[in-house]
Short mmCIF file of C-alpha atoms and ligand atoms in Angstrom, two decimals:
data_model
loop_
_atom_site.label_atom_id
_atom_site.label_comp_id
_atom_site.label_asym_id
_atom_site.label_seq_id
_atom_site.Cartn_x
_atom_site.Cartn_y
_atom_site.Cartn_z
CA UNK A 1 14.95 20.39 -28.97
CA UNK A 2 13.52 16.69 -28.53
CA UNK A 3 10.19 16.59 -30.29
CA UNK A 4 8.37 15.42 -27.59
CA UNK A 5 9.92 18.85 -26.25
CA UNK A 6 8.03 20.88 -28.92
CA UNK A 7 4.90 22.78 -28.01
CA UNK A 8 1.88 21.58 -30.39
CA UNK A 9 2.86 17.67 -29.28
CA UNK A 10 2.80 18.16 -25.84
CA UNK A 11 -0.73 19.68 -26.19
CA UNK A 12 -1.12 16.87 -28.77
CA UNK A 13 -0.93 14.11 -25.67
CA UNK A 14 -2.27 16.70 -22.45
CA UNK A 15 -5.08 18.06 -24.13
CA UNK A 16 -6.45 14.77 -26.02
CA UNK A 17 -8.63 11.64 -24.27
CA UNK A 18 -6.25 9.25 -25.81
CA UNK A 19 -3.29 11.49 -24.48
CA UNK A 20 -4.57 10.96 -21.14
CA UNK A 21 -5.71 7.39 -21.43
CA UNK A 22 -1.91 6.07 -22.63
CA UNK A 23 -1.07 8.41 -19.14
CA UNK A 24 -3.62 6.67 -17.21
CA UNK A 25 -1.55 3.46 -17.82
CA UNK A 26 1.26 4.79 -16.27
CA UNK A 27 0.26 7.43 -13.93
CA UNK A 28 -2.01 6.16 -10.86
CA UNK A 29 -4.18 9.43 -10.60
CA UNK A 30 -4.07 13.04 -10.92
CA UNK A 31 -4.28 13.68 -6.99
CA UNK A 32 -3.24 11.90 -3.77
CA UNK A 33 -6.36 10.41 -2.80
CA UNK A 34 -6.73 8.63 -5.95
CA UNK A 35 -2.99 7.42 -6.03
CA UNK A 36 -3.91 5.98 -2.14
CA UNK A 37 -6.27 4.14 -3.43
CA UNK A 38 -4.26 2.30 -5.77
CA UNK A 39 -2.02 1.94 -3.17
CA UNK A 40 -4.06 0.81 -1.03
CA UNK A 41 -5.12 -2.09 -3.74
CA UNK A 42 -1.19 -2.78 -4.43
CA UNK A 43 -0.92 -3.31 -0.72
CA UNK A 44 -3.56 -5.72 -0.29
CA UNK A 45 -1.84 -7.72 -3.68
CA UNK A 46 1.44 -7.95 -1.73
CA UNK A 47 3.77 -5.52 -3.32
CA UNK A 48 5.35 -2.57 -1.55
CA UNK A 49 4.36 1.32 -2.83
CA UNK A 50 6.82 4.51 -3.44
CA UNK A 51 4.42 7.33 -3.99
CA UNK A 52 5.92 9.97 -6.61
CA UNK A 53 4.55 13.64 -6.97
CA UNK A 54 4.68 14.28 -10.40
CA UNK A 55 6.62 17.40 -10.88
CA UNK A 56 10.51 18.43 -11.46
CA UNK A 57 12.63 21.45 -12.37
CA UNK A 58 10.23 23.82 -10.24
CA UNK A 59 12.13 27.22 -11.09
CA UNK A 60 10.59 28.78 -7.78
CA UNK A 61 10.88 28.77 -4.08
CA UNK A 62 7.00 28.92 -3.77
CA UNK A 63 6.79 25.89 -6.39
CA UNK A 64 9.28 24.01 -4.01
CA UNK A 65 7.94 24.72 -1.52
CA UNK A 66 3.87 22.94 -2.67
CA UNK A 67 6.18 19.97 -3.54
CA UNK A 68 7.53 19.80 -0.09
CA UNK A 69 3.50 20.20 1.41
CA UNK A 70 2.27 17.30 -0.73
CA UNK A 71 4.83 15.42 0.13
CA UNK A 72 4.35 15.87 4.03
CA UNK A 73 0.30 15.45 3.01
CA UNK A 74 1.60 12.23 1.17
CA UNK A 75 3.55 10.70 4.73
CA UNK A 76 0.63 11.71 6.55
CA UNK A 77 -1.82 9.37 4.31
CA UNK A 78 0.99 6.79 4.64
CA UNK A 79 0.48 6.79 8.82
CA UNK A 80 -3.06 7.56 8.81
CA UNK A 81 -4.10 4.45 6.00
CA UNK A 82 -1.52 2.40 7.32
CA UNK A 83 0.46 1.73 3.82
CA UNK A 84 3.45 0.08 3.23
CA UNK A 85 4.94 2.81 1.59
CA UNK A 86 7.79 5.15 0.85
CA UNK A 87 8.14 8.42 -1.10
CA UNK A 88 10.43 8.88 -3.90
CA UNK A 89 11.21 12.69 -4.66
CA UNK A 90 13.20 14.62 -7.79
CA UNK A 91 15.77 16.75 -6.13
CA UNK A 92 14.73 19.32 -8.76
CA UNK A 93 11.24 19.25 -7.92
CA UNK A 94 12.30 20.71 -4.29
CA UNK A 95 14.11 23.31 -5.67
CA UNK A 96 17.68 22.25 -6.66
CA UNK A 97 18.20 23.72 -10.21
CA UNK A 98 18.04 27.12 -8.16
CA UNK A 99 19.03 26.63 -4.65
CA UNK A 100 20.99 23.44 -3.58
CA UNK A 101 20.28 24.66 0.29
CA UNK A 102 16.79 24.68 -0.29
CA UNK A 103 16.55 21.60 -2.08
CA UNK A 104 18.43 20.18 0.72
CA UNK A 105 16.45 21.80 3.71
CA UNK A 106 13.33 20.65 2.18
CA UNK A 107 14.79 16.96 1.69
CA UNK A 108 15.61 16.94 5.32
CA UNK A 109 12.58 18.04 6.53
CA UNK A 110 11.26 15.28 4.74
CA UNK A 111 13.65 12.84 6.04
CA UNK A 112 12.05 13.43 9.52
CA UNK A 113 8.91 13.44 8.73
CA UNK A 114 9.68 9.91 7.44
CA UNK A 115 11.26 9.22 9.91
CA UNK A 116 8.50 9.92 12.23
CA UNK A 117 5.69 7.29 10.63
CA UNK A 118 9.21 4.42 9.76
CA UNK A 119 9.85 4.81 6.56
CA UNK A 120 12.17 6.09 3.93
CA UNK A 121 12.79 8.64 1.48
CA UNK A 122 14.01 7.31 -2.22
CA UNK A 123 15.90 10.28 -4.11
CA UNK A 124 15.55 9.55 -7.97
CA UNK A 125 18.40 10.21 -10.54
CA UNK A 126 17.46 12.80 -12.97
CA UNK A 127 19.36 13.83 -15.90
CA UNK A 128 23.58 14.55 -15.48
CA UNK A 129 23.19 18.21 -14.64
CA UNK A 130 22.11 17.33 -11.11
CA UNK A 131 24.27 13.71 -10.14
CA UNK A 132 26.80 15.54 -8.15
CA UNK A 133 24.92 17.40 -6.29
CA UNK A 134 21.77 14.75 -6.13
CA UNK A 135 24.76 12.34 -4.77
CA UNK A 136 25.60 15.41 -2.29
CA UNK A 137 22.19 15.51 -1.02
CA UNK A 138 22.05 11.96 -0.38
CA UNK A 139 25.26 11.77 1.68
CA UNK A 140 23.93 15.14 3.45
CA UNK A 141 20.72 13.14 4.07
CA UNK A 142 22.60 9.74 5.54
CA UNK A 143 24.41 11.61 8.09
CA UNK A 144 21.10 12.97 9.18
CA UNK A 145 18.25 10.78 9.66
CA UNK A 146 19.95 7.67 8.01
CA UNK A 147 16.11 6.59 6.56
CA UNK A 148 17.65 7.48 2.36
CA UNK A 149 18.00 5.66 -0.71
CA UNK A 150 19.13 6.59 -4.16
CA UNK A 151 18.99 6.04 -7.01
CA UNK A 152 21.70 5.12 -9.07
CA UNK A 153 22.11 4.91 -12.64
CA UNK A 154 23.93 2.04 -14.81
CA UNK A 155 24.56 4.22 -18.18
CA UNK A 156 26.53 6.32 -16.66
CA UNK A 157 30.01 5.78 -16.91
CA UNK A 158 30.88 8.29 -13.25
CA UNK A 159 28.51 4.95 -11.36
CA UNK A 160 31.37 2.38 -10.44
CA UNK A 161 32.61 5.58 -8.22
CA UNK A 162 29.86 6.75 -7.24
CA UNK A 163 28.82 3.59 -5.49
CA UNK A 164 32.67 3.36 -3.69
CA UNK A 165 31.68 7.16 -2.70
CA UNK A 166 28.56 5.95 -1.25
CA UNK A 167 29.35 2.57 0.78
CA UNK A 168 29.77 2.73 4.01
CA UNK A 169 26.47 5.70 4.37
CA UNK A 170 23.63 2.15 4.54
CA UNK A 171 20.38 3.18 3.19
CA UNK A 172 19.45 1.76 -0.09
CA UNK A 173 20.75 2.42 -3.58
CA UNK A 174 18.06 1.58 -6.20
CA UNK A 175 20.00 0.26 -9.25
CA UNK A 176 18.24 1.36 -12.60
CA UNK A 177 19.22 1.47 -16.20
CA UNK A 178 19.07 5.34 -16.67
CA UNK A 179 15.86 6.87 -18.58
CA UNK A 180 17.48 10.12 -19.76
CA UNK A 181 19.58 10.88 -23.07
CA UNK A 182 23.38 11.37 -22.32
CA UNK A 183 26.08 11.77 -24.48
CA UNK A 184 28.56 9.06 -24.97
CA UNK A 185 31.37 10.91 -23.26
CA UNK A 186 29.67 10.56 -19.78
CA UNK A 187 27.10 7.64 -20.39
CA UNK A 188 26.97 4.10 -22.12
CA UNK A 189 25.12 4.67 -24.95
CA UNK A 190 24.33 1.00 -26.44
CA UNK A 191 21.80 -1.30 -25.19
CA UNK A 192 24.66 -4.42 -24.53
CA UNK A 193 26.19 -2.11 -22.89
CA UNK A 194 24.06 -0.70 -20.44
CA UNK A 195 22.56 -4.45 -19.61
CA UNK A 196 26.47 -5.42 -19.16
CA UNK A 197 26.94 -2.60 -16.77
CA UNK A 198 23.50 -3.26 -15.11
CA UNK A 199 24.83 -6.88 -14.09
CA UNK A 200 28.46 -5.89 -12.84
CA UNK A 201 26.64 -3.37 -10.79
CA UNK A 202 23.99 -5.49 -10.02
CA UNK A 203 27.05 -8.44 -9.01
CA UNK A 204 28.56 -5.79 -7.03
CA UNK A 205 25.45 -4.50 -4.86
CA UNK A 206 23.92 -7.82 -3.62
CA UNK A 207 27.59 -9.05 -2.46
CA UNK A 208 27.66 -5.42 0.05
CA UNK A 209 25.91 -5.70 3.52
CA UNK A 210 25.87 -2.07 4.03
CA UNK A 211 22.99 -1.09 1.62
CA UNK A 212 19.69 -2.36 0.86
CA UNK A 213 19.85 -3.09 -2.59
CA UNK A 214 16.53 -1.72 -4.88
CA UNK A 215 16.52 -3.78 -8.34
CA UNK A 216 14.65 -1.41 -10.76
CA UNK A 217 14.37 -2.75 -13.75
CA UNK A 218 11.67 -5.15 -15.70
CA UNK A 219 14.57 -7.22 -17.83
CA UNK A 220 14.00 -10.64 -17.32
CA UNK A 221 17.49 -11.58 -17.69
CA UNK A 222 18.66 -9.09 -15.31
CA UNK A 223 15.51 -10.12 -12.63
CA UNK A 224 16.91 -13.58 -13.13
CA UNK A 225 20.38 -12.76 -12.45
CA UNK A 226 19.32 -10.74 -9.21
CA UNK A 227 17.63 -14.09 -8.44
CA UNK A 228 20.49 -16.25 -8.78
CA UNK A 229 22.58 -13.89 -6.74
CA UNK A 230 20.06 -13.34 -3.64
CA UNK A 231 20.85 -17.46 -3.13
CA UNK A 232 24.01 -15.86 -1.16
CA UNK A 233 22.57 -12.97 0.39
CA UNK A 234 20.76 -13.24 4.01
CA UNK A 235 20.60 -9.45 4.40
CA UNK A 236 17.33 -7.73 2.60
CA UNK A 237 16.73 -6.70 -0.98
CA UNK A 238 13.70 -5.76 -2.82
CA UNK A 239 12.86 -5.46 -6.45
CA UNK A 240 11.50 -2.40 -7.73
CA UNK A 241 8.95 -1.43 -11.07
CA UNK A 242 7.27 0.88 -12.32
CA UNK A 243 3.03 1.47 -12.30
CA UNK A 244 1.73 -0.13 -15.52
CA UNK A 245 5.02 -1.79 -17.05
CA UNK A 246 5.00 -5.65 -17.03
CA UNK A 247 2.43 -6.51 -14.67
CA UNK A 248 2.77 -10.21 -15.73
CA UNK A 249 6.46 -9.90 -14.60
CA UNK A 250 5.51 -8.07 -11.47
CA UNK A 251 2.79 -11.11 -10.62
CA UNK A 252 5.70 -13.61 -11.21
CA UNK A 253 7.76 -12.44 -8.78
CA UNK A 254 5.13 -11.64 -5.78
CA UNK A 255 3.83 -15.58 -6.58
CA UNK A 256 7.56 -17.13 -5.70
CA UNK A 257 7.54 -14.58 -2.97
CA UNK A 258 10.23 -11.74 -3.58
CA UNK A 259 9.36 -8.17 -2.36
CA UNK A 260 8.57 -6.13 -4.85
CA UNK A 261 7.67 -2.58 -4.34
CA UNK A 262 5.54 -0.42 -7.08
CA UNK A 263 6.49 3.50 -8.13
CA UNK A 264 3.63 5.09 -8.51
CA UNK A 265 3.69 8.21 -9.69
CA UNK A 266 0.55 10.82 -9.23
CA UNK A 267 -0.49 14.79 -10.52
CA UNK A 268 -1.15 16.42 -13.41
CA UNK A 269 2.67 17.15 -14.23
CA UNK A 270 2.74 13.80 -16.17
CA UNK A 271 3.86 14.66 -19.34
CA UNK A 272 7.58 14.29 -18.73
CA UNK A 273 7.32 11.20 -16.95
CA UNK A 274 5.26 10.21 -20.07
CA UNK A 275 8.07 11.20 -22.41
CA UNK A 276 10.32 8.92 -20.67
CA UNK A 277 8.28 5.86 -20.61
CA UNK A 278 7.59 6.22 -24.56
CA UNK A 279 11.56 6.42 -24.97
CA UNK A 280 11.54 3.38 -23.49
CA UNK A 281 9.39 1.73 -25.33
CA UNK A 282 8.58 3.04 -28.87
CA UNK A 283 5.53 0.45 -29.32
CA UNK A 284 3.57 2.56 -26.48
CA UNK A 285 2.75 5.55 -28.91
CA UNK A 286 0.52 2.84 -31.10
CA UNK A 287 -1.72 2.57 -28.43
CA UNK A 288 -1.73 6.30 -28.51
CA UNK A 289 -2.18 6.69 -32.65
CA UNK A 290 -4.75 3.80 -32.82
CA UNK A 291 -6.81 5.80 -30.04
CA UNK A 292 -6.39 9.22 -31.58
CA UNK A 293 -7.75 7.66 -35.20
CA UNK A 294 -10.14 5.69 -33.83
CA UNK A 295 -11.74 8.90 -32.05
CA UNK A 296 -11.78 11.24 -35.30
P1 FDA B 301 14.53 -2.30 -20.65
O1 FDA B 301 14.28 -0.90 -21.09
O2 FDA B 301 15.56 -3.09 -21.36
O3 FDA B 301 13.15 -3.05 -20.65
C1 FDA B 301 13.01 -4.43 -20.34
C2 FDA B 301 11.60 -4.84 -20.70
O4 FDA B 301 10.68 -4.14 -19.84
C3 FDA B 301 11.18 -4.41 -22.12
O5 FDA B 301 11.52 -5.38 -23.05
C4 FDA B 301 9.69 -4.23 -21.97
O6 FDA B 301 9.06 -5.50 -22.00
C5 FDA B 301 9.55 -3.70 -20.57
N1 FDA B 301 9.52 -2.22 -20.50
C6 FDA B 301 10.50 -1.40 -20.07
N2 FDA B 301 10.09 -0.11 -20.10
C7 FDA B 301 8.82 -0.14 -20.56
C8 FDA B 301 7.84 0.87 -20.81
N3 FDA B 301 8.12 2.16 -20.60
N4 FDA B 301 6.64 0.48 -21.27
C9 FDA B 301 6.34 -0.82 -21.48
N5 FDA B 301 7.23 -1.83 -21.26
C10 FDA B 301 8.44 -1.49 -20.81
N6 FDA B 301 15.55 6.13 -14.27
C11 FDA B 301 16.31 7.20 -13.92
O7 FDA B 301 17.05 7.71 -14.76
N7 FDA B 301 16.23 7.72 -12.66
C12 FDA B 301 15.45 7.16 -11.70
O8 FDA B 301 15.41 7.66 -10.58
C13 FDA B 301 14.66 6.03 -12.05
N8 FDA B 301 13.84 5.44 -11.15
C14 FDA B 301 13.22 4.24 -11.47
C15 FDA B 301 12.48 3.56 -10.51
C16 FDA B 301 11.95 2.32 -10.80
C17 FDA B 301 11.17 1.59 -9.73
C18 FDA B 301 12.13 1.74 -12.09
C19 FDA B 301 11.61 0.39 -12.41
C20 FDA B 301 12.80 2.44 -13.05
C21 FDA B 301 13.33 3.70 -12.77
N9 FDA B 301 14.01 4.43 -13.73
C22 FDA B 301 14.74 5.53 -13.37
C23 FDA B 301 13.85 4.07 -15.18
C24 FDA B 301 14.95 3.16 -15.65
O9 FDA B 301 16.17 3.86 -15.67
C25 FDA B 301 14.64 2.60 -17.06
O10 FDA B 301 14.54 3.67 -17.96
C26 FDA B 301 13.38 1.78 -17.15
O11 FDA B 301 13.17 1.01 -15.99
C27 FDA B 301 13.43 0.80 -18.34
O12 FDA B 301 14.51 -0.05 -18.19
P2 FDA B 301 14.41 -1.62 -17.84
O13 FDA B 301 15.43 -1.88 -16.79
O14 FDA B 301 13.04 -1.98 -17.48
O15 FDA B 301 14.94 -2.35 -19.11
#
């Protein structure tokens, strides 16, 4: 078990003020009006939104199926306050470690609903259990209502096939690093080694006219590379952060006038996204520490 896994921390971080102020960074608000509102401010700045319900590995079809309300509640905010938005969903959240049909049925209901208001529907990675089928329900998705992107992970070592599998479906195919812990038979498990893999990848995607690449990362070198490669491309492409993470390099790149779109995740189910972001970045738990001492 991961320690952030264990019990008494996760009620350490959920249940203190300083728990929920280092999730306040990250997390845009614990329902959908307050997340719109951001939104609604990161619209009016020039960047592009993805609204995320915070929430995965539901183990019921009644959990599912809330996910799958919010989200239509979510698209309907999107038409009715006229945001330039998408929605990014966890396959697991709508019901996929239990029922791939579901999961799927829910996705393309989803898909329409998009569909309906013009936009599109990201699906995220989440850890290896789910690629296959979280490829599967992209494909299923394309030959639907065609309004899908995916993301797509650089650790792992299945990607360079996955992204032959998945050219010719259009949509866009978010390129991130990979935020869960893999072992080194199926994933690249050293820094270099992801970054290297990042820019092959990276190389590979803004050379293909069939997708829409979605740069997700905040690695300068990597945001600079994407830069010097978009010089060739006519076709569209759009960076792609997250909520709280390098707002300096976020301004940067709205001032020389790339699109960049925000993921903004909302809800009380924060802690795992949390997690994720601390693996990231080690240094965030000091703001956490210095908070929790300073309040004793
Ligand atoms: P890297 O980790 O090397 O960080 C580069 C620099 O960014 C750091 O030096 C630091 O300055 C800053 N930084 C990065 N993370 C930070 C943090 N948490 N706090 C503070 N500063 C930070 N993953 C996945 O497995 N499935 C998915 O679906 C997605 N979706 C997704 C969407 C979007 C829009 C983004 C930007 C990222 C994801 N990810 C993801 C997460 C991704 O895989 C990766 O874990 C993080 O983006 C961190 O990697 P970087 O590319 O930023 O590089």
């Amino acid at each position: 078990m991961a320690v952030a896994d264990w019990p008494p921390i996760e009620k350490m971080f959920t249940s203190t003020t300083p728990g929920r102020a280092l999730a306040s960074r990250f997390v845009a608000g614990d329902n959908l009006a307050e997340a719109v509102a951001v939104a609604r401010r990161l619209n009016d700045d020039g960047c592009l939104v993805s609204l995320d319900l915070l929430g995965e590995e539901v183990a019921d079809r009644e959990s599912a199926g809330h996910a799958v309300a919010e989200y239509l509640e979510c698209l309907d905010q999107i038409e009715s306050q006229g945001l330039d938005g998408n929605i990014s969903i966890k396959p697991t959240q709508l019901g996929l470690a239990f029922d791939e049909e579901l999961a799927n049925q829910a996705l393309e209901r989803l898909g329409k609903r998009a569909a309906e208001i013009g936009t599109t529907v990201t699906i995220d990675m989440e850890d290896s259990r789910y690629t296959e089928a979280t490829v599967r329900m992209f494909e299923r998705g394309q030959a639907g209502t065609q309004n899908f992107g995916i993301a797509i992970q650089a650790y792992m070592k299945r990607t360079a096939t996955d992204l032959e599998r998945l050219g010719g479906l259009g949509g866009h195919i978010r390129l991130c690093k990979g935020a869960y812990v893999e072992p080194s038979e199926i994933a690249i498990t050293t820094k270099a080694g992801v970054d290297g893999a990042f820019a092959v990848y990276l190389t590979e995607l803004m050379m293909r006219r069939d997708v829409t690449p979605a740069i997700a990362t905040h690695d300068e070198e990597l945001v600079a590379l994407a830069l010097d490669l978009a010089k060739d491309r006519d076709e569209s492409f759009e960076f792609q952060m997250l909520y709280g993470v390098r707002g300096d390099l976020q301004s940067r790149i709205l001032e020389e006038g790339h699109p960049l779109r925000i993921y903004l995740p909302f809800g009380s189910q924060w802690y795992p996204y949390l997690t994720r972001r601390v693996a990231e970045r080690p240094a965030n738990v000091w703001f956490f520490v210095k908070a929790l001492i300073g309040s004793r």
